[in-house]
Coordinates of C-alpha atoms in Angstrom, one line a residue:
M1 CA 88.6 125.5 78.0
F2 CA 89.9 122.5 80.0
F3 CA 87.4 123.0 82.9
R4 CA 84.5 123.5 80.4
R5 CA 85.4 120.3 78.7
F6 CA 85.7 118.5 82.0
E7 CA 82.3 119.7 83.1
N8 CA 80.8 118.6 79.8
N9 CA 82.3 115.2 80.1
K10 CA 81.0 115.0 83.7
A11 CA 77.5 116.0 82.6
N12 CA 77.5 113.5 79.8
K13 CA 78.6 110.7 82.1
S14 CA 76.0 111.6 84.7
Q15 CA 73.3 111.5 82.0
Q16 CA 74.5 108.1 80.8
D17 CA 74.5 106.8 84.4
E18 CA 70.9 108.0 84.8
K19 CA 69.9 106.2 81.7
Q20 CA 71.5 103.0 82.8
S21 CA 70.1 103.0 86.3
A22 CA 66.5 103.8 85.1
L23 CA 63.8 101.2 85.2
L24 CA 62.5 99.4 82.1
S25 CA 59.2 100.7 81.0
S26 CA 56.2 98.9 79.4
N27 CA 56.8 100.8 76.1
L28 CA 59.1 98.6 73.9
N29 CA 60.0 101.5 71.6
Q30 CA 61.2 103.6 74.5
N31 CA 63.3 100.8 75.9
L32 CA 64.9 100.2 72.5
Q33 CA 65.6 103.9 72.0
I34 CA 67.5 104.1 75.2
L35 CA 69.5 100.9 74.6
R36 CA 70.3 102.0 71.0
S37 CA 71.6 105.3 72.3
L38 CA 73.8 103.5 74.9
Y39 CA 75.1 101.1 72.2
E40 CA 75.6 103.8 69.6
D41 CA 78.5 103.0 67.2
C42 CA 78.6 99.4 68.5
S43 CA 78.3 97.4 65.3
D44 CA 78.7 94.1 67.1
V45 CA 75.5 94.5 69.1
V46 CA 72.5 92.9 67.3
F47 CA 68.9 94.1 67.7
R48 CA 66.7 91.3 66.3
P49 CA 63.0 92.3 66.1
F50 CA 60.3 89.6 65.8
V51 CA 56.7 88.8 66.7
I52 CA 55.6 86.2 69.2
G53 CA 52.8 84.1 67.8
G54 CA 51.9 86.8 65.3
Q55 CA 50.6 89.1 68.1
V56 CA 53.3 90.4 70.6
R57 CA 56.2 92.5 69.4
A58 CA 59.5 91.5 70.9
E59 CA 63.2 92.4 70.5
L60 CA 66.2 90.2 71.1
I61 CA 69.5 92.0 71.9
Y62 CA 72.8 90.2 72.0
M63 CA 76.5 90.7 71.4
E64 CA 77.9 89.0 68.3
G65 CA 80.7 86.7 69.1
L66 CA 79.8 86.3 72.8
S67 CA 76.4 84.6 72.3
N68 CA 75.5 81.1 70.9
V69 CA 73.7 82.1 67.7
Q70 CA 72.7 78.5 66.9
E71 CA 71.0 78.1 70.4
I72 CA 69.3 81.5 69.9
D73 CA 67.7 80.3 66.7
A74 CA 66.8 76.9 68.0
S75 CA 65.8 77.7 71.6
V76 CA 64.4 81.2 71.4
L77 CA 63.4 82.5 68.0
I78 CA 61.8 79.4 66.5
P79 CA 59.8 78.4 69.6
L80 CA 58.6 81.9 70.2
M81 CA 57.7 82.7 66.6
K82 CA 55.7 79.5 66.5
E83 CA 53.9 80.3 69.8
T84 CA 50.1 79.9 69.1
Q85 CA 48.7 80.8 72.5
G86 CA 46.3 83.6 71.9
D87 CA 45.6 85.0 75.4
R88 CA 48.1 86.8 77.4
R89 CA 49.3 84.7 80.4
R90 CA 51.2 85.9 83.5
F91 CA 54.8 86.8 82.9
E92 CA 56.3 84.1 85.2
E93 CA 54.2 81.3 83.7
W94 CA 55.0 82.4 80.2
L95 CA 58.7 82.5 81.1
E96 CA 58.8 79.1 82.6
E97 CA 56.6 77.3 80.1
T98 CA 57.6 78.7 76.8
L99 CA 61.3 79.2 76.7
P100 CA 63.4 75.9 76.4
V101 CA 66.4 77.6 78.1
S102 CA 67.8 76.2 81.4
R103 CA 69.1 79.6 82.8
V104 CA 66.7 82.6 82.6
K105 CA 66.5 85.7 84.8
G106 CA 64.1 88.6 85.0
L107 CA 65.6 92.1 84.6
R108 CA 64.3 95.3 86.0
T109 CA 66.7 98.1 85.0
F110 CA 68.8 99.0 81.9
T111 CA 71.9 98.3 84.0
D112 CA 70.8 94.7 84.4
C113 CA 70.3 94.5 80.7
I114 CA 73.8 95.9 79.9
D115 CA 75.5 93.6 82.4
H116 CA 74.0 90.5 80.8
I117 CA 74.5 91.7 77.2
S118 CA 78.1 92.4 77.9
I119 CA 78.8 88.8 79.1
G120 CA 77.1 87.3 76.2
N121 CA 73.6 86.5 77.6
P122 CA 70.9 87.7 75.1
V123 CA 68.2 89.9 76.5
L124 CA 64.6 89.6 75.4
L125 CA 62.2 92.6 75.7
L126 CA 58.5 92.4 75.1
E127 CA 55.8 95.0 74.3
Q128 CA 53.7 96.0 77.4
E129 CA 56.2 94.3 79.8
S130 CA 58.3 96.4 82.1
R131 CA 60.7 93.6 82.6
G132 CA 63.3 91.9 80.4
I133 CA 64.5 88.3 80.2
A134 CA 68.2 87.4 80.3
L135 CA 68.9 84.0 78.6
G136 CA 71.9 82.0 79.6
L137 CA 73.2 81.4 76.1
A138 CA 76.7 83.0 76.4
Q139 CA 79.4 81.3 74.4
W140 CA 82.9 82.6 73.8
E141 CA 86.3 81.2 72.9
K142 CA 88.4 80.0 75.8
R143 CA 91.6 78.2 76.3
S144 CA 91.5 74.5 77.3
V145 CA 92.8 73.3 80.6
E146 CA 96.5 72.8 80.3
E147 CA 99.5 72.2 82.5
P148 CA 100.7 75.4 84.2
T149 CA 104.1 76.4 82.7
S150 CA 105.2 78.4 85.7
E151 CA 104.6 75.7 88.3
S152 CA 105.5 72.4 86.7
V153 CA 105.9 69.3 88.8
V154 CA 107.3 65.7 88.3
R155 CA 104.4 64.2 90.3
G156 CA 101.1 65.8 90.8
S157 CA 98.2 67.3 88.9
R158 CA 98.7 68.5 85.4
E159 CA 95.7 70.8 85.4
G160 CA 96.0 74.5 85.5
F161 CA 93.6 77.4 85.7
T162 CA 92.4 79.2 82.6
E163 CA 91.1 82.7 81.8
S164 CA 87.5 81.5 82.2
L165 CA 86.1 82.1 85.7
G166 CA 83.5 79.3 85.3
V167 CA 86.1 76.8 84.4
N168 CA 88.3 77.8 87.3
I169 CA 85.4 77.5 89.8
A170 CA 84.6 74.0 88.3
L171 CA 88.2 72.9 88.9
L172 CA 87.8 73.8 92.5
R173 CA 84.4 72.2 92.9
R174 CA 85.7 69.0 91.3
R175 CA 88.2 68.7 94.1
I176 CA 86.1 70.0 97.0
R177 CA 82.7 68.3 96.6
S178 CA 81.2 69.8 99.7
P179 CA 78.6 72.6 100.0
K180 CA 80.9 74.2 102.6
L181 CA 82.9 75.7 99.7
K182 CA 81.3 79.1 99.5
T183 CA 81.7 81.7 96.7
K184 CA 80.9 85.4 96.8
S185 CA 80.9 87.4 93.6
M186 CA 81.4 91.1 92.9
K187 CA 82.2 93.3 89.9
I188 CA 85.2 95.7 89.9
G189 CA 86.1 98.2 87.3
R190 CA 84.0 101.1 86.0
Y191 CA 84.2 100.0 82.4
T192 CA 85.5 96.4 82.4
Q193 CA 83.0 95.3 85.1
T194 CA 85.3 92.4 85.8
E195 CA 83.8 89.6 87.9
V196 CA 85.8 88.8 91.0
M197 CA 85.0 85.6 93.0
I198 CA 86.0 85.2 96.6
T199 CA 86.0 81.5 97.7
Y200 CA 86.5 80.0 101.2
M201 CA 85.6 77.0 103.3
E202 CA 82.8 77.6 105.7
G203 CA 83.6 76.3 109.2
I204 CA 87.4 76.4 108.5
V205 CA 88.1 80.0 107.6
D206 CA 87.9 82.9 110.1
K207 CA 84.8 85.0 109.1
T208 CA 86.6 88.2 109.9
L209 CA 89.3 87.3 107.3
V210 CA 86.6 86.9 104.7
E211 CA 85.0 90.3 105.6
E212 CA 88.4 92.0 105.5
V213 CA 89.1 90.6 102.0
M214 CA 85.7 91.7 100.8
N215 CA 86.1 95.2 102.3
R216 CA 89.4 95.8 100.7
I217 CA 88.2 94.6 97.3
Q218 CA 85.0 96.7 97.5
Q219 CA 87.1 99.8 98.1
I220 CA 88.8 99.5 94.7
D221 CA 87.6 102.2 92.3
I222 CA 89.4 101.9 89.0
D223 CA 88.6 102.0 85.3
G224 CA 89.4 98.4 84.7
I225 CA 90.8 95.2 86.1
L226 CA 92.8 93.2 83.4
D227 CA 94.5 90.7 85.7
S228 CA 94.5 89.6 89.3
A229 CA 97.8 91.5 89.7
Y230 CA 95.7 94.7 89.8
I231 CA 93.8 93.5 92.8
E232 CA 96.9 92.0 94.5
E233 CA 98.6 95.4 94.4
M234 CA 95.6 97.3 95.8
I235 CA 94.8 95.1 98.8
K236 CA 98.2 94.1 100.2
D237 CA 99.1 95.4 103.7
N238 CA 102.4 97.0 102.8
P239 CA 102.3 98.3 99.2
F240 CA 106.0 99.5 99.3
S241 CA 107.5 96.1 100.4
P242 CA 109.3 94.2 97.7
F243 CA 108.1 90.9 99.2
P244 CA 104.8 89.4 97.9
Q245 CA 102.2 89.4 100.6
I246 CA 99.6 87.4 98.6
M247 CA 100.4 84.1 96.8
S248 CA 99.5 83.8 93.1
T249 CA 99.1 80.3 91.6
E250 CA 98.0 78.6 88.5
R251 CA 97.4 75.3 90.2
P252 CA 94.0 74.2 91.4
D253 CA 95.5 71.7 93.9
T254 CA 97.6 74.5 95.5
S255 CA 94.4 76.6 95.8
V256 CA 92.5 73.8 97.4
A257 CA 95.3 73.1 99.9
G258 CA 95.1 76.8 100.9
L259 CA 91.3 76.7 101.2
L260 CA 91.6 73.6 103.5
E261 CA 94.1 75.5 105.7
G262 CA 91.6 78.3 106.3
R263 CA 92.8 80.8 103.6
V264 CA 90.8 82.7 101.1
A265 CA 91.2 82.3 97.3
I266 CA 90.4 85.3 95.0
L267 CA 89.5 84.4 91.4
V268 CA 89.4 87.1 88.7
D269 CA 87.6 86.6 85.4
G270 CA 90.2 86.8 82.5
S271 CA 93.2 85.8 84.7
P272 CA 94.6 82.3 85.1
F273 CA 96.3 83.3 88.4
V274 CA 94.4 82.8 91.6
L275 CA 95.3 84.9 94.6
I276 CA 95.6 83.2 98.0
A277 CA 95.7 85.1 101.3
P278 CA 97.0 85.3 103.9
V279 CA 100.5 83.9 103.3
T280 CA 103.8 83.6 105.2
L281 CA 107.4 83.6 104.1
Y282 CA 107.6 79.8 104.4
S283 CA 104.4 79.1 102.4
L284 CA 106.1 81.0 99.5
L285 CA 109.0 78.6 99.7
Q286 CA 106.9 75.5 99.6
A287 CA 106.1 73.7 96.4
S288 CA 103.1 71.5 95.9
E289 CA 105.4 68.6 95.0
D290 CA 106.7 68.6 98.6
Y291 CA 103.5 66.9 99.6
Y292 CA 103.3 64.4 96.8
Q293 CA 106.5 62.5 97.5
H294 CA 108.1 60.8 100.6
F295 CA 108.3 63.2 103.5
I296 CA 112.0 62.5 104.0
L297 CA 112.8 63.5 100.4
G298 CA 110.4 66.4 100.7
S299 CA 112.1 67.7 103.8
A300 CA 115.6 67.3 102.3
I301 CA 114.6 69.2 99.2
R302 CA 113.0 71.9 101.4
W303 CA 116.2 72.4 103.3
L304 CA 118.1 72.5 100.0
R305 CA 115.7 75.2 98.8
Y306 CA 116.3 77.2 102.0
L307 CA 120.0 77.0 101.4
F308 CA 119.8 78.2 97.8
V309 CA 117.5 81.1 98.8
V310 CA 120.3 82.3 101.1
L311 CA 122.9 81.8 98.4
S312 CA 120.8 83.6 95.9
L313 CA 120.6 86.6 98.1
L314 CA 124.1 86.7 99.7
L315 CA 126.7 84.8 97.5
P316 CA 127.7 87.7 95.2
S317 CA 127.8 90.2 98.1
I318 CA 129.9 87.9 100.3
Y319 CA 132.3 87.3 97.4
V320 CA 132.7 91.1 96.8
A321 CA 133.1 91.7 100.5
I322 CA 135.8 89.1 101.0
L323 CA 137.7 90.0 97.8
S324 CA 137.6 93.7 98.6
Y325 CA 138.2 93.8 102.4
H326 CA 138.8 90.4 103.9
Q327 CA 141.4 88.6 101.8
E328 CA 142.8 87.0 105.0
M329 CA 139.7 84.8 105.1
V330 CA 140.6 83.1 101.8
P331 CA 143.1 80.2 101.8
T332 CA 146.4 81.2 100.4
K333 CA 146.4 78.9 97.3
L334 CA 142.9 79.9 96.4
L335 CA 143.7 83.6 96.9
I336 CA 146.7 83.3 94.6
S337 CA 144.5 81.6 92.0
M338 CA 141.9 84.3 92.3
A339 CA 144.5 87.0 92.1
A340 CA 146.0 85.5 88.9
S341 CA 142.5 85.4 87.3
R342 CA 141.9 89.0 88.2
E343 CA 145.3 90.2 87.0
N344 CA 144.1 91.7 83.8
V345 CA 140.6 92.8 85.0
P346 CA 140.5 96.7 85.1
F347 CA 137.5 97.0 87.4
P348 CA 137.2 96.5 91.2
A349 CA 135.1 93.5 92.4
L350 CA 132.1 95.7 93.1
V351 CA 131.9 97.0 89.5
E352 CA 132.7 93.5 88.1
A353 CA 129.8 92.0 90.1
L354 CA 127.3 94.6 89.0
I355 CA 128.3 94.2 85.4
M356 CA 127.8 90.4 85.5
E357 CA 124.6 90.6 87.5
I358 CA 123.0 93.1 85.2
T359 CA 124.1 91.1 82.1
F360 CA 122.7 87.9 83.6
E361 CA 119.3 89.6 84.3
A362 CA 119.2 91.0 80.8
L363 CA 119.8 87.5 79.4
R364 CA 117.1 86.1 81.6
E365 CA 114.6 88.8 80.5
A366 CA 115.5 88.3 76.8
G367 CA 114.9 84.5 77.2
V368 CA 111.5 85.2 78.6
R369 CA 110.4 87.7 75.9
L370 CA 111.7 85.8 72.9
P371 CA 109.5 83.1 71.3
K372 CA 109.7 79.7 73.0
Q373 CA 111.5 78.1 70.0
V374 CA 114.5 80.4 70.4
G375 CA 114.2 81.9 73.9
A376 CA 116.0 79.0 75.8
A377 CA 118.7 78.7 73.1
V378 CA 119.5 82.4 73.1
S379 CA 119.6 82.6 76.9
I380 CA 121.9 79.6 77.3
V381 CA 124.1 80.2 74.3
G382 CA 124.2 83.9 75.2
A383 CA 125.4 83.2 78.7
L384 CA 128.1 80.8 77.5
V385 CA 129.4 83.1 74.7
I386 CA 129.2 86.3 76.6
G387 CA 130.8 84.8 79.7
Q388 CA 133.7 83.2 77.8
A389 CA 134.2 86.3 75.7
A390 CA 134.2 88.6 78.8
I391 CA 136.8 86.4 80.5
Q392 CA 139.1 86.4 77.4
A393 CA 138.7 90.1 77.0
G394 CA 139.8 90.7 80.6
L395 CA 136.5 92.5 81.6
V396 CA 135.6 90.0 84.3
S397 CA 137.3 87.1 86.1
A398 CA 136.4 83.4 85.9
P399 CA 135.5 83.1 89.6
M400 CA 133.1 86.0 89.3
V401 CA 131.4 84.2 86.3
M402 CA 131.1 81.1 88.5
V403 CA 129.6 83.1 91.4
V404 CA 127.0 84.8 89.2
A405 CA 126.1 81.5 87.5
L406 CA 125.7 79.7 90.8
T407 CA 123.6 82.5 92.1
G408 CA 121.3 82.3 89.0
I409 CA 120.9 78.6 89.4
A410 CA 120.1 79.1 93.1
S411 CA 117.3 81.6 92.2
F412 CA 115.7 79.1 89.9
T413 CA 115.0 76.8 92.8
I414 CA 112.5 79.3 94.4
P415 CA 109.0 77.9 93.5
R416 CA 107.3 81.3 93.4
Y417 CA 108.4 83.6 90.6
N418 CA 107.4 86.8 92.4
F419 CA 109.3 85.9 95.5
G420 CA 112.4 85.0 93.4
A421 CA 112.1 88.4 91.7
S422 CA 112.1 90.0 95.1
I423 CA 115.3 88.2 96.1
R424 CA 116.9 89.2 92.8
L425 CA 116.0 92.8 93.4
L426 CA 117.5 92.9 96.9
R427 CA 120.7 91.3 95.6
F428 CA 121.9 94.6 94.1
P429 CA 121.7 96.7 97.3
M430 CA 123.4 93.9 99.1
I431 CA 126.3 94.0 96.6
L432 CA 126.6 97.8 97.1
F433 CA 126.7 97.4 100.9
A434 CA 129.4 94.8 100.5
G435 CA 131.4 96.9 98.2
M436 CA 131.3 99.9 100.6
L437 CA 131.5 98.3 104.0
G438 CA 132.6 94.7 103.5
L439 CA 131.0 92.0 105.6
L440 CA 129.8 94.7 108.0
G441 CA 127.7 96.0 105.1
V442 CA 126.4 92.5 104.4
M443 CA 125.3 92.1 108.0
L444 CA 123.7 95.5 108.1
G445 CA 121.7 94.8 105.0
L446 CA 120.7 91.4 106.3
L447 CA 119.5 92.9 109.6
A448 CA 117.5 95.5 107.7
I449 CA 115.8 92.8 105.6
I450 CA 115.0 90.6 108.7
T451 CA 113.7 93.7 110.6
H452 CA 111.4 94.5 107.6
L453 CA 110.2 90.9 107.5
C454 CA 109.4 91.0 111.2
T455 CA 107.2 94.0 110.7
L456 CA 105.5 92.7 107.6
R457 CA 101.9 91.4 107.7
S458 CA 99.6 89.6 105.3
F459 CA 96.0 90.4 106.3
G460 CA 97.2 90.7 109.9
V461 CA 99.2 87.4 109.9
P462 CA 102.9 87.9 110.8
Y463 CA 105.0 87.2 107.7
L464 CA 107.5 85.0 109.7
A465 CA 104.9 83.0 111.4
P466 CA 105.0 80.4 112.9
L467 CA 108.7 81.0 113.6
A468 CA 108.2 84.6 114.8
P469 CA 106.0 84.5 116.9
M470 CA 106.9 80.9 117.7
K471 CA 104.1 78.4 117.4
G472 CA 105.5 74.9 118.0
R473 CA 102.5 73.0 116.7
D474 CA 102.8 74.7 113.3
M475 CA 106.5 74.0 112.9
K476 CA 105.8 70.5 111.6
D477 CA 105.3 72.0 108.2
V478 CA 108.0 74.7 108.1
L479 CA 111.6 73.5 108.7
V480 CA 110.6 69.9 107.7
R481 CA 107.7 68.3 105.9
A482 CA 106.2 66.0 108.5
P483 CA 104.4 62.9 107.4
W484 CA 100.7 63.2 106.7
W485 CA 99.8 61.1 109.7
M486 CA 101.5 63.7 112.0
L487 CA 99.9 66.8 110.4
N488 CA 96.8 66.6 112.5
T489 CA 96.2 70.3 113.0
R490 CA 95.8 73.2 110.6
P491 CA 98.1 76.3 110.8
H492 CA 96.7 78.9 113.1
L493 CA 96.3 82.0 110.9
T494 CA 93.8 84.5 112.3
G495 CA 91.2 84.4 115.1
E496 CA 89.0 81.3 115.5
Y497 CA 89.7 78.4 113.4
N498 CA 88.9 74.7 112.9
K499 CA 91.9 73.2 114.6
Y500 CA 91.9 69.5 113.6
R501 CA 92.1 68.4 109.9
Q502 CA 92.2 64.7 110.5
S503 CA 91.6 62.1 113.2
P504 CA 94.6 61.2 115.5
H505 CA 96.5 57.9 115.4
Q506 CA 96.7 57.8 111.6
Q507 CA 100.3 56.3 111.6
P508 CA 100.4 53.1 109.6
D509 CA 100.8 50.0 111.7
P510 CA 100.9 46.8 109.6
K511 CA 101.5 44.6 112.6
H512 CA 98.3 45.4 114.3
G513 CA 96.2 46.9 111.5
G514 CA 95.1 43.5 110.1
E515 CA 94.5 41.7 113.4
T516 CA 91.0 40.5 114.1
E517 CA 89.5 39.2 117.3

């Protein structure tokens, strides 16, 4: 029974695919019969019959809610129904001279018709014409350009990507006003037919990188793409690594900065998150605001960020290791104070740390899922109340609460949420290693993470570049943020690249800059 049903479904699917791939005929009734069968039980698809100039039968097919009905009436139906030309002119001339629509396209197959109807472009079919006309009159509700909530800055652009692919491309075009910005479009998803746009800077990007990105995306065969995360998970080099190998951002300025460095940006219709590849570990730890303030302040904040990333990963495990196996490393007075606070705690340090970390992660997740009006209040008040109640009940000690709170604050300094989530995930095995082997377990876990990072690649680029392998020229934007007049060269990612991004000798010199002969 199952195999018979499978074969019937397969046969029905093949018949429907044959219908869609067939060419339009000159018989209008036959074309309409096929389209009506394809859109059976689709009450939002409108078939509007009318007559052009009282002579030629025509049919307009559009999707209600996705097409601009007012423009259809004003620019299509009224002009064509008032057409008084008696003789039959050539198709191209009629198309150009009659329709007051800026974007029109001829269609040959039913697949072309379905593609345009699905995105809101009305399709016009005529009697005795084996071609249709797609009219660029799509209009659907979309979110306005707003400040991205996940990447807020004190100084910098307040614009963020939206779910509209056209708006996102326009945000990039407004910042890069050069025809060197190239875009390549493809559709992924058997049913969703989601449009995916690959953008890059010609003359800066390595062509093999663009080809590799396109090949990986074209190999995706899935029912639907609902967000750019689907593509990110299917094209990464190491799918089992917890570390992100592709950067996702809501900021157009971050995307433009990546394009000008020779990277590729992947835009997905319906998703406000743009993918940037390739990336390195250090690019995930850089915030766009680092480049909008003084380079000394930017470098100091970057070093502070590196420090807190290490604390976010290692602080709970080091605390558990020292308290369980290496008490001699703690000063005597501090050890006595910690022992007094742990006097009534029934659990060992390992269990205590796991309880607090899991509770903190649960509070964080609850704050994210709750409505904005109560989410922040619940997470903060919950942490205070639960932490204080746990100390008074003797379930955890006050130093452990401080360690977990400091660790949580340290994780908030990571600019990329997915990278911060990876650090939070690795914190738990590090705590287990510390509870079983002490500082030796911490070192073994750290060595395993570093070894994994050394083997990781992002579209062929070493994850720890330019530190491993060492590239001295690119170090000016890793450990410190060098001033802009020193950042003469782009990072060397893959293969051939456009080396220089600006002219040399850009350092300000007020003493000689204003002299004239």
